Coordinates of C-alpha atoms in Angstrom, one line a residue:
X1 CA -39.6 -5.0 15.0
X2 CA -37.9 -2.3 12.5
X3 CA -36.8 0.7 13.9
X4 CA -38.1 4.2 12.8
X5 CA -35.0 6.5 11.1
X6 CA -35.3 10.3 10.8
X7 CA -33.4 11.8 8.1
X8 CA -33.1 15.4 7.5
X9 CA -31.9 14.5 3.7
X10 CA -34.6 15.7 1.3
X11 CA -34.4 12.8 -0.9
X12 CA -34.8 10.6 2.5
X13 CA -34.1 7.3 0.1
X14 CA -33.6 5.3 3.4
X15 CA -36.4 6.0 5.2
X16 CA -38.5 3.6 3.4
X17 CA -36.2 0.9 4.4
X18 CA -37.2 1.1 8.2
X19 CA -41.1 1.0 7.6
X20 CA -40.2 -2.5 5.1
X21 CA -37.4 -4.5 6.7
X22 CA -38.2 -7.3 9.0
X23 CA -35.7 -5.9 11.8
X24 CA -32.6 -3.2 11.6
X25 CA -29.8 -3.5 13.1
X26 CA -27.8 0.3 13.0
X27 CA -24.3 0.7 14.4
X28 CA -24.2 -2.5 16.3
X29 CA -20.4 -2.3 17.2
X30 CA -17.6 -4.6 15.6
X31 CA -18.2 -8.4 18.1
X32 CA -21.6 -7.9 17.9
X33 CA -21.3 -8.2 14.4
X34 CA -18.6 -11.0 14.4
X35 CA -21.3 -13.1 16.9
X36 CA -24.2 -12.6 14.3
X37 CA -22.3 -13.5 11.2
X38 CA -20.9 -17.2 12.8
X39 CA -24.0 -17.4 14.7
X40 CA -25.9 -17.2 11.2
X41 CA -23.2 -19.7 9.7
X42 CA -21.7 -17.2 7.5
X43 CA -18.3 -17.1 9.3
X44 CA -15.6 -18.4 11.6
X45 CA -13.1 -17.5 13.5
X46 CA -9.9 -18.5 12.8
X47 CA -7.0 -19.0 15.8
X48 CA -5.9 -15.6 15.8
X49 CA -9.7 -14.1 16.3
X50 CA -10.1 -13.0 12.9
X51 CA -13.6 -13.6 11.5
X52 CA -13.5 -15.5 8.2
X53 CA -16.2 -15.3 5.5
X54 CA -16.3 -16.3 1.9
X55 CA -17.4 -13.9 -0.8
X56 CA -18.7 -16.3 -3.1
X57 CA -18.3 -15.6 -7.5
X58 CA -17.1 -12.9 -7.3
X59 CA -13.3 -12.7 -4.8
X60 CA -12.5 -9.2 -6.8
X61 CA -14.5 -6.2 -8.2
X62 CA -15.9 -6.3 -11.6
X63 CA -14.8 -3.1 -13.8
X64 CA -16.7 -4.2 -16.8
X65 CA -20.3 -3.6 -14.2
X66 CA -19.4 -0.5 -13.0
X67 CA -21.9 1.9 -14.3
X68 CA -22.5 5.9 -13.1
X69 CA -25.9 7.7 -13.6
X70 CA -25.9 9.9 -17.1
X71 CA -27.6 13.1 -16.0
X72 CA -27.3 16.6 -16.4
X73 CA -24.4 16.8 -14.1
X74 CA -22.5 13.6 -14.8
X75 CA -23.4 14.6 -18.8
X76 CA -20.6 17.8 -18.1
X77 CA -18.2 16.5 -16.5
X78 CA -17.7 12.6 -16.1
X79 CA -14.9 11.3 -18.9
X80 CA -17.0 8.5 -20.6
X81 CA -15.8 5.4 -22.2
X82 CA -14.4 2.3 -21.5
X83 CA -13.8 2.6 -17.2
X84 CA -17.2 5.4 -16.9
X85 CA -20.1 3.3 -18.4
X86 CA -23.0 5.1 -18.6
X87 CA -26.4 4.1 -17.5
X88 CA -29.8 6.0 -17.8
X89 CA -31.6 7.2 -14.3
X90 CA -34.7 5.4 -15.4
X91 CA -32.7 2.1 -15.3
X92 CA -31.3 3.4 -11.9
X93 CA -34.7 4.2 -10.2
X94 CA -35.9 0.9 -11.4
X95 CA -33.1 -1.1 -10.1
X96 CA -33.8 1.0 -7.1
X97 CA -37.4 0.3 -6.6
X98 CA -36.7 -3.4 -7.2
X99 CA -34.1 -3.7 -4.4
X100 CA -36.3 -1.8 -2.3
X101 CA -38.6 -4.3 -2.6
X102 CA -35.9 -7.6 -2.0
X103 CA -35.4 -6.2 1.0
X104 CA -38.4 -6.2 2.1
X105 CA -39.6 -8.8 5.1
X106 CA -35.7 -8.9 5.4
X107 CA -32.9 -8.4 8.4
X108 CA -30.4 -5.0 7.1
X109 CA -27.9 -3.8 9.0
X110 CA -27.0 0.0 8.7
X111 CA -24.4 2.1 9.3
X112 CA -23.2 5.7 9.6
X113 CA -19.7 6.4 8.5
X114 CA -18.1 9.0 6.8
X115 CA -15.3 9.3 4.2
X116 CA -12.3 11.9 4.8
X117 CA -10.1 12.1 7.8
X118 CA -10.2 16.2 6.7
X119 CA -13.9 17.2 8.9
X120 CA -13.9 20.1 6.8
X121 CA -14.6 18.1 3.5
X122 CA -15.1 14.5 5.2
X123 CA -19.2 12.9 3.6
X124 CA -21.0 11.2 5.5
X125 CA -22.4 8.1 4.1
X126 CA -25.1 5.9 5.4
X127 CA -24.1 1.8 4.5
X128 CA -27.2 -0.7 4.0
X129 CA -26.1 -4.6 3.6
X130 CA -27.9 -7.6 4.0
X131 CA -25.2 -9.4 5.8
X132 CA -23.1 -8.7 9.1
X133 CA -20.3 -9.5 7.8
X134 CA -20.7 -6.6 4.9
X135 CA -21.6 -3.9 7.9
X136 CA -18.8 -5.1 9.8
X137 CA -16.1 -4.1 6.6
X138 CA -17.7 -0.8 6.6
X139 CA -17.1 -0.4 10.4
X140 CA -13.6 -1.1 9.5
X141 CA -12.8 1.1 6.4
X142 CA -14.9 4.1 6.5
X143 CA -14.3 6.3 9.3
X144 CA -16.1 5.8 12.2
X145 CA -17.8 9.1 13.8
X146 CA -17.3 10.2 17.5
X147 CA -20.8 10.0 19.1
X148 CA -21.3 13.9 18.4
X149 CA -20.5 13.5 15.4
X150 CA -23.5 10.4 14.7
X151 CA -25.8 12.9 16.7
X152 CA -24.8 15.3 13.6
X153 CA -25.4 12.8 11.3
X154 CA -26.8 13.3 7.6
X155 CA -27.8 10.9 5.4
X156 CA -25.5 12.0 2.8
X157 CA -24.3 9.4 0.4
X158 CA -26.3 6.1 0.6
X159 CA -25.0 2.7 -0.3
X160 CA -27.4 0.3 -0.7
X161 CA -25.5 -3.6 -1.3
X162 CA -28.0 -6.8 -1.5
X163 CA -25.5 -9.7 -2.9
X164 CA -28.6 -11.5 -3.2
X165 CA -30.1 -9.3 -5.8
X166 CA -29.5 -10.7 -9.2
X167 CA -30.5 -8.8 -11.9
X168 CA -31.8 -9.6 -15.5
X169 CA -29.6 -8.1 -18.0
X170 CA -32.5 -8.4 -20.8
X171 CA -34.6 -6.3 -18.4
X172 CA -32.2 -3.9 -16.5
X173 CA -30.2 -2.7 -18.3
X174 CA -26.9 -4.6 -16.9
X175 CA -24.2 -5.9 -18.4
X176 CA -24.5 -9.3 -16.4
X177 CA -26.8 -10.0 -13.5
X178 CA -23.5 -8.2 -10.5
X179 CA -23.4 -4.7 -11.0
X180 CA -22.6 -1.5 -9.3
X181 CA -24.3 2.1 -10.1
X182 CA -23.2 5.4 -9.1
X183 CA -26.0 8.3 -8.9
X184 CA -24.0 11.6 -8.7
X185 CA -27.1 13.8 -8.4
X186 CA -29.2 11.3 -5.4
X187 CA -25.9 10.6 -4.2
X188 CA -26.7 6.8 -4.0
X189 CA -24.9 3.7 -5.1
X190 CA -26.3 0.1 -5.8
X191 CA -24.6 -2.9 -5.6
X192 CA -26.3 -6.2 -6.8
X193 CA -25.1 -9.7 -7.8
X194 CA -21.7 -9.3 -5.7
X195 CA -20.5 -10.2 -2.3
X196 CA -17.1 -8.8 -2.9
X197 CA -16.6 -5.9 0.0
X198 CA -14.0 -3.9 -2.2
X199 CA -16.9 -3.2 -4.4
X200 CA -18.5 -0.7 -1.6
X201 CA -14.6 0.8 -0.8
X202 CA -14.2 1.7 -4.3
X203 CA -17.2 3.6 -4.8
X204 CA -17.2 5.6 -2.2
X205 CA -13.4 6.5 -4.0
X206 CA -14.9 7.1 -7.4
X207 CA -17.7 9.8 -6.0
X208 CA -14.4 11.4 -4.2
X209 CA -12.0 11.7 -7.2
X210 CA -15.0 13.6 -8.8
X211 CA -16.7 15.6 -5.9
X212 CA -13.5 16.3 -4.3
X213 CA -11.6 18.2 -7.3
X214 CA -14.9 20.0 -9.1
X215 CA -15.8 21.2 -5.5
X216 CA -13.0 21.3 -3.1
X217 CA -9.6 21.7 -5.6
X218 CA -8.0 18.6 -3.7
X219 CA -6.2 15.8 -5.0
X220 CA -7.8 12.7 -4.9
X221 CA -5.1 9.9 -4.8
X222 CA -4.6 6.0 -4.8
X223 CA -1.6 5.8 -2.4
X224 CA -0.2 4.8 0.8
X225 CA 1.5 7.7 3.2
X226 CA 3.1 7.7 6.4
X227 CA 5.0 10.1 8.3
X228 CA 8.5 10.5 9.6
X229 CA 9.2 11.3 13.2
X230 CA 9.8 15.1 12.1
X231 CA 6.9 15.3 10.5
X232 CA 7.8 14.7 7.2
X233 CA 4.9 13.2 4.8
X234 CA 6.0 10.6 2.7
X235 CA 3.4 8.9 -0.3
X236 CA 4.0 5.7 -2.1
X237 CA 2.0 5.2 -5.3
X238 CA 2.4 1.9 -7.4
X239 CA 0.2 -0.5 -8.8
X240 CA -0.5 -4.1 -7.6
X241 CA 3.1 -6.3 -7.1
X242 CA 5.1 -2.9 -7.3
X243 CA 5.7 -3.2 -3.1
X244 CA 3.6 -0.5 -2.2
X245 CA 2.5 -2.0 1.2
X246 CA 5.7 -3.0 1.9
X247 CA 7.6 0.1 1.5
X248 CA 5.1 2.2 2.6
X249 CA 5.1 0.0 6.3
X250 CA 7.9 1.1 8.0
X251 CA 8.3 0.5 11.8
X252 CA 10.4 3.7 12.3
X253 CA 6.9 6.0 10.4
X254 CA 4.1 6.3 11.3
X255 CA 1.1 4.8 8.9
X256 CA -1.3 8.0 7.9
X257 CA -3.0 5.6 5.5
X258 CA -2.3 2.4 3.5
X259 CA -4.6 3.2 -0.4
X260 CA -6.9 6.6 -0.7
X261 CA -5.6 9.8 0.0
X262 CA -6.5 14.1 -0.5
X263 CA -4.2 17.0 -1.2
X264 CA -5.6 19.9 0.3
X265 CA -4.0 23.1 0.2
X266 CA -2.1 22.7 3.2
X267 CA -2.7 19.1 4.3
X268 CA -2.8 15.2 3.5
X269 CA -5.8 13.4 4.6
X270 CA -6.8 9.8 4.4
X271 CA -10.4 8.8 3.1
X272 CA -10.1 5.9 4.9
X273 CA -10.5 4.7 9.0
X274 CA -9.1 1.5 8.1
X275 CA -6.4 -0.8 6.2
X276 CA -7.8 -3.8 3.0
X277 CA -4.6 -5.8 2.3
X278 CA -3.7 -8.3 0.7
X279 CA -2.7 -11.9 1.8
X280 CA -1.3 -13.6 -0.5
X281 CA 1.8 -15.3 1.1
X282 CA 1.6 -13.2 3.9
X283 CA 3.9 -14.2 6.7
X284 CA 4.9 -12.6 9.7
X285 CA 8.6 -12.0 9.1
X286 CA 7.8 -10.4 5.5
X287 CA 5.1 -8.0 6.9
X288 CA 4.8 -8.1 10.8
X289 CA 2.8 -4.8 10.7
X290 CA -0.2 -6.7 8.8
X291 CA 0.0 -9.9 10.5
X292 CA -0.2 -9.1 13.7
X293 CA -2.9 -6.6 12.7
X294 CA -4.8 -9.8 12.2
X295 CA -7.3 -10.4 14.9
X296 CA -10.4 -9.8 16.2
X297 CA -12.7 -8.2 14.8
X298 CA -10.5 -8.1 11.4
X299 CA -12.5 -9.7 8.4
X300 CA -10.4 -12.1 6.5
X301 CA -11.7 -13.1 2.8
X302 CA -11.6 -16.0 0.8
X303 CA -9.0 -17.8 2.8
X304 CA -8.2 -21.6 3.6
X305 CA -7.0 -23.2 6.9
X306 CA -4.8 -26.1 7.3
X307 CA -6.6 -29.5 7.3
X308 CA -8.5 -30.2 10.5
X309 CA -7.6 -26.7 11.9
X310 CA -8.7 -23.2 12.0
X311 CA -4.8 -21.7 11.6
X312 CA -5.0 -20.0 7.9
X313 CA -2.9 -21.1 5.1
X314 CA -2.1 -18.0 3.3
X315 CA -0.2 -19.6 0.6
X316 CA -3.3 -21.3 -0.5
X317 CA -4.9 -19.6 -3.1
X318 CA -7.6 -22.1 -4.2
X319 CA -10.4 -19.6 -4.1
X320 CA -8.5 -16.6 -5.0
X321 CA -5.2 -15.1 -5.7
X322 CA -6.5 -11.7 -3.9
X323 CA -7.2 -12.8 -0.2
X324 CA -8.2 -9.9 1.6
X325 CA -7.8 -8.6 5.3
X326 CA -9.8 -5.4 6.5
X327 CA -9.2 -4.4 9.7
X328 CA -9.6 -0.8 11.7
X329 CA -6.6 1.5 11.3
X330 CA -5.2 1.2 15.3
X331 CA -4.4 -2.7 14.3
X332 CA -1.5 -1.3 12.7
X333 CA 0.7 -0.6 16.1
X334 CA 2.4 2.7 14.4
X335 CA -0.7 4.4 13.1
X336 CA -1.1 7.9 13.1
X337 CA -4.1 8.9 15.6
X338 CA -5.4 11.5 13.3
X339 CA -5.2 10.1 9.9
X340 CA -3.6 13.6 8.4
X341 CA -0.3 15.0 8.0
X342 CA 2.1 17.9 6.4
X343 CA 2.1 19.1 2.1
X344 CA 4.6 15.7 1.0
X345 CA 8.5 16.0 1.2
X346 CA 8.8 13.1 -0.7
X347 CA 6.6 11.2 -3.3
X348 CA 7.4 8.0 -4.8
X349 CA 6.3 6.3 -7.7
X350 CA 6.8 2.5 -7.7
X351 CA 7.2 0.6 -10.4
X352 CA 7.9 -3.3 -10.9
X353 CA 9.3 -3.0 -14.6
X354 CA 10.2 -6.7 -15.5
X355 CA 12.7 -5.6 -19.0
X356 CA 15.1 -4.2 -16.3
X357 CA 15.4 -0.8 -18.2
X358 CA 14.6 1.5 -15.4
X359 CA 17.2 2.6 -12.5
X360 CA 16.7 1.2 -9.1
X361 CA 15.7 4.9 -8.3
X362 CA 15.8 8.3 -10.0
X363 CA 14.6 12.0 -9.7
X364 CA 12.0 13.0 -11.6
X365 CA 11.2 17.3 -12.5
X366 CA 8.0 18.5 -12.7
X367 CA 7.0 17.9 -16.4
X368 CA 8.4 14.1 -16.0
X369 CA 6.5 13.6 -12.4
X370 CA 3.0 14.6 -14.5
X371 CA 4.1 12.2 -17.1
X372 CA 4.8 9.3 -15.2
X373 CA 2.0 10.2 -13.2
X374 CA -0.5 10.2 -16.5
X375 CA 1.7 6.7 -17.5
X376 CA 0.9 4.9 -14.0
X377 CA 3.2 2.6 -15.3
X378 CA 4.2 -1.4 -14.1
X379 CA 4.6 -5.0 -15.5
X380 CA 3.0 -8.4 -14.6
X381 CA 4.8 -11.5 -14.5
X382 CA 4.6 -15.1 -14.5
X383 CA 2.2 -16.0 -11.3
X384 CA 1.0 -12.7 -10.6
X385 CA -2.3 -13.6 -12.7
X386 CA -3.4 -16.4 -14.8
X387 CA -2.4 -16.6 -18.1
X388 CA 0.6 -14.7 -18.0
X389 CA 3.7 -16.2 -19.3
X390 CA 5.9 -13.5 -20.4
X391 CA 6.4 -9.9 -18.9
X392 CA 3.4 -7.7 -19.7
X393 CA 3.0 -3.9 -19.6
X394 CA 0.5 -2.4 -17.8
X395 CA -0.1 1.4 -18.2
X396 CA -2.7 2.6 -15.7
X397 CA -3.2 6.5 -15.2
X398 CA -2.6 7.7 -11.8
X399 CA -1.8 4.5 -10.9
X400 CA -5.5 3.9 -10.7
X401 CA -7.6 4.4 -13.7
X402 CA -10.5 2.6 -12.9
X403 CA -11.1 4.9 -9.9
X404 CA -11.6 7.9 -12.2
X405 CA -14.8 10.0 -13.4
X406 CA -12.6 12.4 -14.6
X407 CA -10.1 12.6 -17.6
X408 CA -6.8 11.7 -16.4
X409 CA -4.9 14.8 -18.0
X410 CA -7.2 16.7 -15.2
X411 CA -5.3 14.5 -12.4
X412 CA -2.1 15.2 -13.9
X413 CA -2.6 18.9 -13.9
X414 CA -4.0 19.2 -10.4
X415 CA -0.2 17.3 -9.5
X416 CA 1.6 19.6 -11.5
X417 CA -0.1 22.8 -10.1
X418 CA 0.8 20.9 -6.1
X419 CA 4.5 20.8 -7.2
X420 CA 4.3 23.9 -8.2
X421 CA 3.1 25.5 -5.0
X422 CA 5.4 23.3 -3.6
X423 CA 8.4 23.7 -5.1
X424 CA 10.4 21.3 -1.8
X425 CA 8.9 18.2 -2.6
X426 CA 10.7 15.8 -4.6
X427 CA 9.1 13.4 -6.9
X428 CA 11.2 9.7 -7.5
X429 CA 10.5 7.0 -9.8
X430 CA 11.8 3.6 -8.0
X431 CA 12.2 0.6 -10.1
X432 CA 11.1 -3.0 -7.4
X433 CA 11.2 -5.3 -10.5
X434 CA 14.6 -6.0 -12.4
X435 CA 18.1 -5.8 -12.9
X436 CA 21.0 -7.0 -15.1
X437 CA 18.7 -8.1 -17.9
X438 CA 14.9 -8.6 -18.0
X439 CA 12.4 -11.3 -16.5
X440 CA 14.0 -14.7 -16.8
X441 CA 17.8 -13.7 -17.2
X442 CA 17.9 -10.8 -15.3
X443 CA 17.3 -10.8 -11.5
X444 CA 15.2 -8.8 -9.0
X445 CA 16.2 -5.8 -7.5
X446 CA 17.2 -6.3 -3.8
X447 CA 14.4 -5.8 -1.2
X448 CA 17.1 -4.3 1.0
X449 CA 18.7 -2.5 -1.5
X450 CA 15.5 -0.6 -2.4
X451 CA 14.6 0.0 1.3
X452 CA 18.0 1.3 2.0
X453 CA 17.4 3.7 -1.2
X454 CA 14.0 4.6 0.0
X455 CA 15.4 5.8 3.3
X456 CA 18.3 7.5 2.1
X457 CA 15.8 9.8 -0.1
X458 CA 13.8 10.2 3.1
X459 CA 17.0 11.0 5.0
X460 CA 18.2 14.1 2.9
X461 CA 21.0 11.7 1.9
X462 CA 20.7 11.9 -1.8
X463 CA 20.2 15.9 -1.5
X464 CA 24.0 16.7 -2.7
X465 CA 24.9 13.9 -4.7
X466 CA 25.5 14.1 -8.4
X467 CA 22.9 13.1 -11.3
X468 CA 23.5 11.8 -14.7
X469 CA 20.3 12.4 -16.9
X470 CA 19.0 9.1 -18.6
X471 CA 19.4 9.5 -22.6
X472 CA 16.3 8.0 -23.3
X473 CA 13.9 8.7 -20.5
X474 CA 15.5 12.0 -19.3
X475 CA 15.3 11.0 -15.6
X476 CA 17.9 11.8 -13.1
X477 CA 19.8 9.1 -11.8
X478 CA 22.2 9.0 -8.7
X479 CA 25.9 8.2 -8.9
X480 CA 25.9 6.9 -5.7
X481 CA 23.7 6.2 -3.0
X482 CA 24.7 5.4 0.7
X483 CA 25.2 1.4 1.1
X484 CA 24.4 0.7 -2.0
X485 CA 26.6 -0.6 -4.7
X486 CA 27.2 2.0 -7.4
X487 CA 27.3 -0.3 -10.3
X488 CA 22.8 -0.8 -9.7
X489 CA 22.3 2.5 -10.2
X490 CA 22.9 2.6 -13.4
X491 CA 20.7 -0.4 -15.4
X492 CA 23.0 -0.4 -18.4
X493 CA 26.0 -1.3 -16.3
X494 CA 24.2 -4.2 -15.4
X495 CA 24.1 -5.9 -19.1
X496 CA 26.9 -8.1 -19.7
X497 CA 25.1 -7.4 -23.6
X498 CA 24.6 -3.3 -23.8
X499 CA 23.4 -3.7 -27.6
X500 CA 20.3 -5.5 -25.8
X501 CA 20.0 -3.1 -23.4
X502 CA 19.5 -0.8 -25.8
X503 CA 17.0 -2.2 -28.0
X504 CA 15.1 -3.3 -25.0
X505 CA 15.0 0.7 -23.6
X506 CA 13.9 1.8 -26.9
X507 CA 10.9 -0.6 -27.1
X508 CA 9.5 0.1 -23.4
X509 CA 10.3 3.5 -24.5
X510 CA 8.0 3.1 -27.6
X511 CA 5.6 1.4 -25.0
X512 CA 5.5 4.4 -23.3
X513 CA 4.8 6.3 -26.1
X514 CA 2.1 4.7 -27.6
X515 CA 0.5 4.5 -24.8
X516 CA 0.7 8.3 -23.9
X517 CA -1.3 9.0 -27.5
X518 CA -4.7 8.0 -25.8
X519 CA -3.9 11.7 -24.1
X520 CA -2.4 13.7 -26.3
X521 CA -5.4 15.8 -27.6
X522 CA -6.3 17.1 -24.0
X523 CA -2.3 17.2 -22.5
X524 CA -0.1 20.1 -22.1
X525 CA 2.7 20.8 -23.4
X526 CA 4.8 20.6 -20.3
X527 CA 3.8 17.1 -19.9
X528 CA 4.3 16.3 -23.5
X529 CA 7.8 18.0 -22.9
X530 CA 8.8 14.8 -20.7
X531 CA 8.2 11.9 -23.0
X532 CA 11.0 9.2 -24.0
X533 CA 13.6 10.6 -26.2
X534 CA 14.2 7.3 -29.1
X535 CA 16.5 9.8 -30.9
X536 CA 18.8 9.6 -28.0
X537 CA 19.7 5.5 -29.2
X538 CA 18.6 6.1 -33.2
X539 CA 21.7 8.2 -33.6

């Protein structure tokens, strides 16, 4: 028998829901969840405890179906194009009424969560799946509220996910028959065709990197931070293969958050009340943190086991190449118990550059923090994604793009105007890809070698030390770093041929360049101020 759901929301978009399902389940804590989704054959357990489930088509989210509500208030301020599609509301509201309707006769599970570790900005967000396994990732990476807190409950933001929901492009309005719609103005977000749990996680980040800046002034960002045992904030930014994860997991810190983050006035929040990593290769000696993080109730996706076992082979990669693990926060032994911590000492910016032109790490001013910062620079190689054979640039603004309503340059400037309130917190651009020539002749920078640089920024230890300005790039490189051969530090030094090293800085540089003219219009001139010099090797 469904249960009956007071909302105090106006719109009250869920209420229906509780006079059509067949039976809701609301809040039902983490095993409950894990006994319902093998007891319905959805899942297993593997020998750590970890529930197992399989996504189906779709192991990864699908940019090209992401759509947001044109209204009057999206129509001001969202940055349309190629990552903000826009979609009309009568499209919405009859994709709306039609799910209502799927659902109907059907078991849901609900959930009340909230986004934002900050209570004085956190939204709380009522979940609606059509699976356990869906409520139980929810449970995981949105925050979950004290019990006075759920007796304070709104409605707030509604996500409404039914995988089994196709629907007709010729008819709807969609792209294909998997979408996902944000509604800005009834604060609501459908998800259709797709089983893929990410898809509800980076929603719930787009509505903050637009409610959070036009409302709040904070920050939104797509990084990792943890904190030192003085207290010092630390953030890692970097795109996918750049070591993010890795660096960012560090035994002697402790882990604020591993992906969303806010910059408040005087504070860093996570979004988040939970980790989604990735596990491809994972093993425990590489990343002992997330592996032993792995158990029950942790949701593990699209992974194999060994034949005639249920021990999971994390090298396999039959399904997918992005194997996921969600799990609550507190599975990671040296988590912070409020998810918040100081303004940043240090911010880093990984990059995996595979020509081998960038400096193992450098120190970046203002004007050159907002412009790597707009660049969100990284390059894929062979094995990171199918099809790619040779090195391949991938610019992606703020080191997350697809994440944003609003115009990047906007981003950029909020950064700037933090630094500059902040004038103590030093920005650095560290280079995880590789050395001595570029992908295939060249070899990768040392995993220790970068950690050992990482700490010594944290440390102080490269406070007094002296820098040499790149002649291209303008960045300010160290002539020596504690335990670390002096020789790295400088890429050049590294070419037995310096006439290729030269022609290969003053492409990526022309890369860089090209790339930056998408935002030239709306960028200022400080950031312009910081772009690649060619002059300096045209001479």
């Amino acid at each position: 028998m469904a249960m009956e759901l007071e909302y105090p929301n106006p719109l009250n978009i869920a209420a229906p829901l509780s006079k059509m399902a067949k039976q809701i389940y609301l809040n039902l804590d983490a095993d409950k969840l894990v006994e319902q989704t093998t007891s319905r054959g959805q899942g297993q357990l593997s020998d750590a405890g970890a529930l197992c489930i399989k996504t189906g088509k779709f192991t990864g989210r699908s940019p090209q179906d992401r759509f947001i509500v044109q209204d009057e208030f999206t129509s001001k301020h969202v940055d349309w194009g190629d990552v903000n599609i826009p979609i009309s509301e009568q499209i919405f509201d009859n994709l709306l009424e039609k799910m209502r309707l799927f659902i109907a006769d059907k078991e849901i599970w609900m959930r009340h969560c909230r986004a934002g570790a900050d209570p004085s900005i956190a939204i709380d967000i009522t979940v609606i799946n059509t699976t356990p396994w869906a409520n139980l990732f929810c449970h995981h990476l949105f925050i979950r509220p004290t019990k006075d807190e759920l007796n304070k409950h709104e409605q707030g933001w509604v996500i409404l996910q039914a995988p089994e929901f196709l629907a007709d492009p010729s008819v709807d309005g969609t792209r294909q028959e998997n979408f996902s719609i944000i509604n800005f103005t009834k604060k609501m977000i459908l998800i259709g065709g797709t089983a893929y749990t990410g898809e509800m996680k980076k929603a719930i980040f787009s509505v903050l990197n637009l409610i959070l800046p036009y409302k709040h002034g904070i920050l939104p960002m797509h990084c990792s931070a943890n904190e030192g045992i003085d207290g010092d904030t630390a953030l890692f930014f970097g795109l996918s293969g750049t070591g993010k994860t890795t660096l960012s997991a560090d035994s002697d810190r402790k882990l604020i958050g591993d992906d969303e983050h806010g910059w408040s006035d005087n504070l860093i929040f996570n979004f988040e009340g939970g980790c989604y990593a990735k596990c491809i290769d994972l093993t425990e000696e590489k990343e002992p943190e997330i592996f032993a993080a792995i158990r029950r109730p942790a949701l593990l996706e699209n992974v194999s086991f060994y034949p005639l076992s249920n021990s999971v082979n994390y090298a396999d990669v039959s399904l997918t190449e992005n194997t996921r693990v969600a799990y609550p926060i507190h599975h990671i032994n040296n988590a912070k118990e409020r998810s918040i911590g100081r303004i940043p000492s240090h911010i880093f910016f990984l990059t995996c550059d595979a020509f081998g032109i960038l400096p193992p790490i450098s120190k970046l001013t203002n004007a050159q923090a907002m412009y790597h910062y707009l660049s969100g620079y990284t390059a894929k190689v062979a094995g990171t994604e199918i099809g790619i054979r040779e090195p391949q640039t991938t610019f992606s603004a703020c080191f997350g793009r697809v994440f944003l309503p609003l115009s990047p340059t906007h981003y950029a400037d909020m950064l700037g105007d933090k630094l500059t309130q902040n004038p103590d917190t030093k920005v650095w651009l560290v280079n995880t890809g590789w050395t001595g020539g570029a992908y295939g002749i060249g070899k990768r920078i040392s995993l220790q070698h970068t950690r050992t640089i990482v700490k010594a920024a944290l440390a102080g230890a490269l406070n007094n030390v002296e820098f040499e300005a790149d002649p291209i790039f303008g960045i300010l490189i160290p002539k020596s770093c504690p335990q670390v051969p002096s020789e790295i530090l400088f890429p050049r030094n590294t070419w037995s041929n310096k006439e290729e090293y030269d022609k290969q800085a003053n492409n990526l540089a022309t890369l860089f360049i090209n790339n930056f003219k998408q935002y030239q219009s709306k960028a200022s001139s400080e950031i312009k101020s910081a772009s690649p010099k060619l002059t300096a090797i045209l001479a």
